[in-house]
């Protein structure tokens, strides 16, 4: 029997399970790289979505890539491809691309990021993201 746990593949797994994991990870990393003060939030979503679409899974990434994080778990801004709000120092938000295949299962890799006062992007999540087989 094969099950997904966060960032672990228990059992042998299939090539496609590995592929969707690696694709979501690439989207997560590219989206984090796209975070820059003064650029629109929409670019974060467009960047991550582009990575997933290029692998043919665009139809299976059906959530916005992230949202603001504060006193509440879900706050503004909504990080979707159309959001023109500019990224500013002090902002804290999630980046959480995913691929969900009805016949196979899903993968989502989330990080929380903080834009420091000097504009440097700090990833607040430190758990390793490389796929591990158990
Ligand atoms: Mn979330």
Short mmCIF file of C-alpha atoms and ligand atoms in Angstrom, two decimals:
data_model
loop_
_atom_site.label_atom_id
_atom_site.label_comp_id
_atom_site.label_asym_id
_atom_site.label_seq_id
_atom_site.Cartn_x
_atom_site.Cartn_y
_atom_site.Cartn_z
CA UNK A 1 0.00 0.00 0.00
CA UNK A 2 1.23 3.43 -0.92
CA UNK A 3 0.48 6.61 0.96
CA UNK A 4 1.64 10.20 0.83
CA UNK A 5 2.80 11.95 3.95
CA UNK A 6 4.19 15.46 3.90
CA UNK A 7 7.43 15.31 1.91
CA UNK A 8 7.73 11.56 2.27
CA UNK A 9 6.98 8.82 -0.19
CA UNK A 10 6.32 5.59 1.66
CA UNK A 11 6.95 2.56 -0.48
CA UNK A 12 8.36 2.39 -3.93
CA UNK A 13 6.10 4.96 -5.52
CA UNK A 14 5.57 5.64 -9.16
CA UNK A 15 7.49 7.75 -11.62
CA UNK A 16 4.57 10.14 -11.87
CA UNK A 17 4.40 10.64 -8.12
CA UNK A 18 8.05 11.61 -8.19
CA UNK A 19 7.47 13.85 -11.20
CA UNK A 20 4.62 15.80 -9.61
CA UNK A 21 6.62 16.21 -6.40
CA UNK A 22 9.66 17.53 -8.24
CA UNK A 23 7.47 19.80 -10.38
CA UNK A 24 5.76 21.32 -7.35
CA UNK A 25 9.12 21.80 -5.66
CA UNK A 26 10.51 23.55 -8.75
CA UNK A 27 7.43 25.80 -8.81
CA UNK A 28 7.83 26.58 -5.11
CA UNK A 29 11.50 27.51 -5.53
CA UNK A 30 10.91 29.59 -8.66
CA UNK A 31 8.05 31.46 -7.01
CA UNK A 32 10.22 32.30 -3.99
CA UNK A 33 12.90 33.57 -6.35
CA UNK A 34 10.28 35.83 -7.95
CA UNK A 35 9.62 37.70 -4.70
CA UNK A 36 11.07 41.18 -5.08
CA UNK A 37 10.14 44.47 -3.46
CA UNK A 38 8.29 46.71 -5.88
CA UNK A 39 7.02 43.97 -8.18
CA UNK A 40 3.36 42.93 -8.35
CA UNK A 41 2.20 39.97 -6.33
CA UNK A 42 0.74 38.44 -9.49
CA UNK A 43 4.24 37.63 -10.74
CA UNK A 44 4.71 35.13 -7.92
CA UNK A 45 1.67 33.16 -9.03
CA UNK A 46 2.52 33.49 -12.73
CA UNK A 47 6.05 32.21 -12.12
CA UNK A 48 5.03 29.14 -10.12
CA UNK A 49 2.12 28.40 -12.43
CA UNK A 50 4.42 28.65 -15.45
CA UNK A 51 6.69 25.93 -14.07
CA UNK A 52 3.74 23.60 -13.51
CA UNK A 53 2.13 24.37 -16.88
CA UNK A 54 5.42 23.70 -18.68
CA UNK A 55 5.32 20.15 -17.33
CA UNK A 56 1.76 19.67 -18.55
CA UNK A 57 0.03 19.87 -15.18
CA UNK A 58 -1.44 23.36 -15.48
CA UNK A 59 -5.01 22.05 -15.29
CA UNK A 60 -4.23 20.37 -11.98
CA UNK A 61 -2.96 23.42 -10.11
CA UNK A 62 -6.31 24.84 -9.14
CA UNK A 63 -5.55 27.09 -6.19
CA UNK A 64 -4.00 30.54 -5.92
CA UNK A 65 -0.32 30.22 -5.09
CA UNK A 66 -0.57 31.98 -1.75
CA UNK A 67 -1.99 34.61 0.56
CA UNK A 68 -1.04 37.04 3.28
CA UNK A 69 -0.38 35.65 6.73
CA UNK A 70 -0.95 37.61 9.89
CA UNK A 71 -3.25 37.47 12.87
CA UNK A 72 -5.45 35.27 10.72
CA UNK A 73 -4.32 32.28 8.67
CA UNK A 74 -5.74 33.72 5.45
CA UNK A 75 -5.28 37.45 4.97
CA UNK A 76 -4.83 39.84 2.06
CA UNK A 77 -3.24 39.92 -0.36
CA UNK A 78 -4.65 37.04 -2.33
CA UNK A 79 -1.67 35.95 -4.41
CA UNK A 80 -3.19 35.13 -7.76
CA UNK A 81 -1.94 35.93 -11.22
CA UNK A 82 -4.04 39.09 -11.55
CA UNK A 83 -3.00 40.79 -8.31
CA UNK A 84 -1.22 44.05 -9.14
CA UNK A 85 -0.51 45.04 -5.53
CA UNK A 86 3.20 45.66 -5.05
CA UNK A 87 5.36 43.62 -2.69
CA UNK A 88 6.68 45.78 0.16
CA UNK A 89 9.10 45.32 3.06
CA UNK A 90 7.39 43.92 6.12
CA UNK A 91 4.96 41.72 4.22
CA UNK A 92 4.48 38.11 5.32
CA UNK A 93 2.75 35.63 3.05
CA UNK A 94 2.56 32.01 1.96
CA UNK A 95 3.80 30.38 -1.23
CA UNK A 96 2.08 27.04 -1.71
CA UNK A 97 1.83 25.63 -5.22
CA UNK A 98 0.32 22.20 -5.75
CA UNK A 99 -0.70 19.55 -8.23
CA UNK A 100 -3.73 17.38 -7.52
CA UNK A 101 -4.43 14.44 -9.78
CA UNK A 102 -7.81 12.80 -9.15
CA UNK A 103 -6.50 9.33 -9.98
CA UNK A 104 -3.17 9.59 -8.16
CA UNK A 105 -3.23 12.05 -5.28
CA UNK A 106 -1.80 15.45 -4.66
CA UNK A 107 1.29 17.35 -3.61
CA UNK A 108 1.50 20.82 -2.11
CA UNK A 109 4.69 22.41 -0.84
CA UNK A 110 4.15 25.47 1.32
CA UNK A 111 6.59 28.01 2.64
CA UNK A 112 5.95 31.18 4.57
CA UNK A 113 8.09 34.13 3.60
CA UNK A 114 8.90 37.47 5.19
CA UNK A 115 10.17 40.46 3.27
CA UNK A 116 12.69 42.05 5.61
CA UNK A 117 12.93 45.84 6.04
CA UNK A 118 16.00 45.85 3.74
CA UNK A 119 14.06 43.96 1.07
CA UNK A 120 15.78 40.64 1.58
CA UNK A 121 13.42 37.68 1.34
CA UNK A 122 13.51 35.38 4.35
CA UNK A 123 11.96 31.92 4.10
CA UNK A 124 10.52 31.23 7.55
CA UNK A 125 10.04 27.52 6.95
CA UNK A 126 13.15 25.43 7.54
CA UNK A 127 11.90 21.91 7.08
CA UNK A 128 13.85 20.12 4.29
CA UNK A 129 11.97 20.02 1.00
CA UNK A 130 13.80 17.27 -0.84
CA UNK A 131 11.69 14.18 -1.40
CA UNK A 132 12.56 11.38 1.00
CA UNK A 133 11.69 7.74 0.52
CA UNK A 134 10.90 5.70 3.59
MN1 LIG B 1 -2.72 28.66 2.84
#
